[in-house]
PDB file of C-alpha atoms in Angstrom:
ATOM      1  CA  MET A   1      11.706 -13.039  -9.144  1.00 62.00           C
ATOM      2  CA  ALA A   2      14.473 -11.784  -7.167  1.00 84.00           C
ATOM      3  CA  ASP A   3      14.275  -8.195  -7.773  1.00 97.00           C
ATOM      4  CA  ARG A   4      12.584  -6.016  -5.122  1.00 98.00           C
ATOM      5  CA  ILE A   5      11.555  -2.408  -4.411  1.00 98.00           C
ATOM      6  CA  THR A   6      10.447  -1.841  -0.817  1.00 98.00           C
ATOM      7  CA  LEU A   7       8.776   0.827   0.621  1.00 98.00           C
ATOM      8  CA  LYS A   8       8.070   0.612   4.334  1.00 98.00           C
ATOM      9  CA  GLY A   9       6.272   2.756   6.946  1.00 98.00           C
ATOM     10  CA  LEU A  10       4.671   5.217   4.817  1.00 98.00           C
ATOM     11  CA  ARG A  11       2.218   7.302   6.799  1.00 98.00           C
ATOM     12  CA  ALA A  12      -0.912   8.963   6.009  1.00 98.00           C
ATOM     13  CA  ARG A  13      -4.166   9.701   7.631  1.00 98.00           C
ATOM     14  CA  GLY A  14      -7.202   8.370   6.676  1.00 98.00           C
ATOM     15  CA  ARG A  15     -10.986   8.182   7.858  1.00 97.00           C
ATOM     16  CA  HIS A  16     -11.186   4.453   7.279  1.00 97.00           C
ATOM     17  CA  GLY A  17     -13.428   2.426   9.394  1.00 96.00           C
ATOM     18  CA  VAL A  18     -16.913   1.110   9.977  1.00 95.00           C
ATOM     19  CA  LEU A  19     -17.355   3.330  13.173  1.00 94.00           C
ATOM     20  CA  PRO A  20     -18.599   6.931  12.942  1.00 94.00           C
ATOM     21  CA  ALA A  21     -15.702   8.096  15.132  1.00 92.00           C
ATOM     22  CA  GLU A  22     -13.223   6.852  12.919  1.00 93.00           C
ATOM     23  CA  ARG A  23     -14.830   8.385  10.068  1.00 95.00           C
ATOM     24  CA  ALA A  24     -15.063  11.423  11.827  1.00 94.00           C
ATOM     25  CA  GLU A  25     -11.732  11.652  13.473  1.00 94.00           C
ATOM     26  CA  GLY A  26      -9.649   9.704  11.062  1.00 95.00           C
ATOM     27  CA  GLN A  27      -6.429   8.278  12.224  1.00 96.00           C
ATOM     28  CA  ASP A  28      -2.739   7.330  10.777  1.00 97.00           C
ATOM     29  CA  PHE A  29      -2.559   4.401   8.908  1.00 98.00           C
ATOM     30  CA  LEU A  30       1.025   2.787   7.798  1.00 98.00           C
ATOM     31  CA  VAL A  31       1.430   0.979   4.912  1.00 98.00           C
ATOM     32  CA  ASP A  32       4.373  -1.226   3.338  1.00 98.00           C
ATOM     33  CA  VAL A  33       4.766  -2.299  -0.088  1.00 98.00           C
ATOM     34  CA  ALA A  34       7.107  -4.788  -1.931  1.00 98.00           C
ATOM     35  CA  LEU A  35       6.869  -5.055  -5.433  1.00 98.00           C
ATOM     36  CA  ASP A  36       8.564  -7.547  -7.576  1.00 97.00           C
ATOM     37  CA  LEU A  37      10.065  -6.801 -10.881  1.00 97.00           C
ATOM     38  CA  ASP A  38      13.263  -7.106 -13.107  1.00 96.00           C
ATOM     39  CA  LEU A  39      15.511  -4.046 -12.103  1.00 97.00           C
ATOM     40  CA  SER A  40      18.174  -5.156 -14.524  1.00 97.00           C
ATOM     41  CA  ALA A  41      17.725  -2.547 -17.290  1.00 96.00           C
ATOM     42  CA  ALA A  42      17.516   0.152 -14.460  1.00 96.00           C
ATOM     43  CA  ALA A  43      20.589  -1.022 -12.960  1.00 96.00           C
ATOM     44  CA  LYS A  44      22.356  -1.223 -16.077  1.00 97.00           C
ATOM     45  CA  ASP A  45      21.549   2.198 -17.568  1.00 97.00           C
ATOM     46  CA  ASP A  46      21.405   3.704 -14.477  1.00 97.00           C
ATOM     47  CA  ASP A  47      17.849   5.390 -15.746  1.00 97.00           C
ATOM     48  CA  LEU A  48      15.045   6.116 -13.434  1.00 96.00           C
ATOM     49  CA  THR A  49      12.747   5.772 -16.328  1.00 96.00           C
ATOM     50  CA  LYS A  50      13.411   1.870 -16.366  1.00 96.00           C
ATOM     51  CA  THR A  51      11.950   1.236 -12.827  1.00 97.00           C
ATOM     52  CA  VAL A  52       9.409   2.278 -10.493  1.00 97.00           C
ATOM     53  CA  ASP A  53       9.777   5.717  -9.260  1.00 97.00           C
ATOM     54  CA  TYR A  54       9.155   4.946  -5.447  1.00 97.00           C
ATOM     55  CA  GLY A  55       8.644   8.713  -4.546  1.00 97.00           C
ATOM     56  CA  VAL A  56       6.090   9.303  -7.260  1.00 98.00           C
ATOM     57  CA  LEU A  57       4.279   5.789  -5.969  1.00 98.00           C
ATOM     58  CA  ALA A  58       4.269   7.035  -2.442  1.00 98.00           C
ATOM     59  CA  GLY A  59       2.228  10.049  -3.388  1.00 98.00           C
ATOM     60  CA  ARG A  60      -0.312   8.246  -5.037  1.00 98.00           C
ATOM     61  CA  LEU A  61      -0.668   5.700  -2.553  1.00 98.00           C
ATOM     62  CA  VAL A  62      -1.017   8.729  -0.411  1.00 98.00           C
ATOM     63  CA  GLN A  63      -3.837  10.057  -2.301  1.00 98.00           C
ATOM     64  CA  VAL A  64      -5.758   6.764  -1.695  1.00 98.00           C
ATOM     65  CA  ILE A  65      -5.371   6.720   1.643  1.00 98.00           C
ATOM     66  CA  THR A  66      -6.468  10.149   2.247  1.00 98.00           C
ATOM     67  CA  GLY A  67      -9.234   9.665  -0.795  1.00 98.00           C
ATOM     68  CA  GLU A  68     -12.459   8.162  -0.396  1.00 97.00           C
ATOM     69  CA  PRO A  69     -13.184   6.249   2.977  1.00 97.00           C
ATOM     70  CA  VAL A  70     -13.804   2.780   3.205  1.00 98.00           C
ATOM     71  CA  ASP A  71     -15.217   0.368   6.025  1.00 97.00           C
ATOM     72  CA  LEU A  72     -12.361  -2.175   6.165  1.00 97.00           C
ATOM     73  CA  ILE A  73      -8.641  -2.249   5.699  1.00 97.00           C
ATOM     74  CA  GLU A  74      -9.016  -4.921   3.112  1.00 98.00           C
ATOM     75  CA  THR A  75     -10.713  -2.875   0.815  1.00 98.00           C
ATOM     76  CA  LEU A  76      -8.118  -0.058   1.500  1.00 98.00           C
ATOM     77  CA  ALA A  77      -5.374  -2.634   0.671  1.00 98.00           C
ATOM     78  CA  ASP A  78      -6.957  -3.918  -2.097  1.00 98.00           C
ATOM     79  CA  ARG A  79      -7.005  -0.186  -3.775  1.00 98.00           C
ATOM     80  CA  LEU A  80      -3.490   0.001  -3.150  1.00 98.00           C
ATOM     81  CA  VAL A  81      -2.453  -2.972  -4.250  1.00 98.00           C
ATOM     82  CA  GLU A  82      -4.077  -2.029  -7.531  1.00 97.00           C
ATOM     83  CA  VAL A  83      -2.304   1.176  -7.863  1.00 98.00           C
ATOM     84  CA  CYS A  84       1.081  -0.615  -7.556  1.00 98.00           C
ATOM     85  CA  LEU A  85       0.237  -3.188 -10.438  1.00 97.00           C
ATOM     86  CA  GLU A  86      -0.762  -0.292 -12.943  1.00 96.00           C
ATOM     87  CA  ASP A  87       2.875  -0.194 -13.760  1.00 96.00           C
ATOM     88  CA  GLU A  88       3.161  -2.906 -16.044  1.00 95.00           C
ATOM     89  CA  ARG A  89       6.564  -3.981 -15.307  1.00 96.00           C
ATOM     90  CA  VAL A  90       5.365  -4.800 -11.619  1.00 97.00           C
ATOM     91  CA  GLN A  91       4.869  -8.807 -11.616  1.00 96.00           C
ATOM     92  CA  THR A  92       3.794  -9.092  -7.979  1.00 97.00           C
ATOM     93  CA  ALA A  93       2.739  -6.444  -5.319  1.00 98.00           C
ATOM     94  CA  THR A  94       2.697  -7.007  -1.781  1.00 98.00           C
ATOM     95  CA  VAL A  95       0.704  -4.468   0.297  1.00 98.00           C
ATOM     96  CA  THR A  96       0.525  -4.511   4.262  1.00 98.00           C
ATOM     97  CA  VAL A  97      -1.757  -1.561   5.901  1.00 98.00           C
ATOM     98  CA  HIS A  98      -1.324  -1.318   9.477  1.00 98.00           C
ATOM     99  CA  LYS A  99      -3.951   0.302  11.494  1.00 97.00           C
ATOM    100  CA  PRO A 100      -2.278   0.781  14.872  1.00 95.00           C
ATOM    101  CA  HIS A 101      -4.967   2.939  16.613  1.00 93.00           C
ATOM    102  CA  ALA A 102      -7.940   0.486  15.665  1.00 93.00           C
ATOM    103  CA  PRO A 103     -10.671   0.861  18.197  1.00 92.00           C
ATOM    104  CA  ILE A 104      -9.815  -2.195  20.103  1.00 93.00           C
ATOM    105  CA  PRO A 105     -10.535  -2.311  23.823  1.00 93.00           C
ATOM    106  CA  HIS A 106      -7.533  -4.283  24.670  1.00 96.00           C
ATOM    107  CA  GLU A 107      -4.005  -3.636  24.572  1.00 93.00           C
ATOM    108  CA  PHE A 108      -2.464  -4.544  21.452  1.00 94.00           C
ATOM    109  CA  ALA A 109       1.039  -3.772  19.272  1.00 94.00           C
ATOM    110  CA  ASP A 110      -0.768  -3.471  15.707  1.00 94.00           C
ATOM    111  CA  VAL A 111      -3.458  -4.439  13.508  1.00 96.00           C
ATOM    112  CA  ALA A 112      -2.591  -5.426   9.526  1.00 97.00           C
ATOM    113  CA  VAL A 113      -3.704  -6.580   6.699  1.00 98.00           C
ATOM    114  CA  ARG A 114      -1.460  -7.763   3.719  1.00 98.00           C
ATOM    115  CA  LEU A 115      -2.548  -8.816   0.211  1.00 98.00           C
ATOM    116  CA  ARG A 116      -0.213 -10.230  -2.569  1.00 98.00           C
ATOM    117  CA  ARG A 117      -1.421 -10.136  -6.024  1.00 97.00           C
ATOM    118  CA  GLY A 118       0.158 -10.696  -9.145  1.00 95.00           C
ATOM    119  CA  ARG A 119      -0.261  -9.659 -12.706  1.00 85.00           C
ATOM    120  CA  ALA A 120      -1.774 -12.828 -13.743  1.00 78.00           C
ATOM    121  CA  GLU A 121      -4.598 -12.478 -10.971  1.00 73.00           C
ATOM    122  CA  ARG A 122      -5.620  -9.148 -12.330  1.00 64.00           C
TER     123      ARG A 122
END
């Protein structure tokens, strides 16, 4: 599918991680989302109801990030991709969760997990 909606750099504070300090103090997570879907009807009719409202989607994703803590960002990414696929028009969703302040005792630029899921895989 050639049509895509992307949302990059969505930032929210969560308490995800396996270390007690990660749960107690929390940290910022950055999320990138790409949704593959047919946008022709929305474009033709100039109608928001015929596409994914990315403002609403961002709010739902932030609720997951700031919600119930999980140990792994793999689990967080899975929860986020499921939110994206709740809209029946989305054929494929790709979610990348960045954890820029992961507790790694060495200098690093980023840690991220990327999941790509399609409607058929649900």
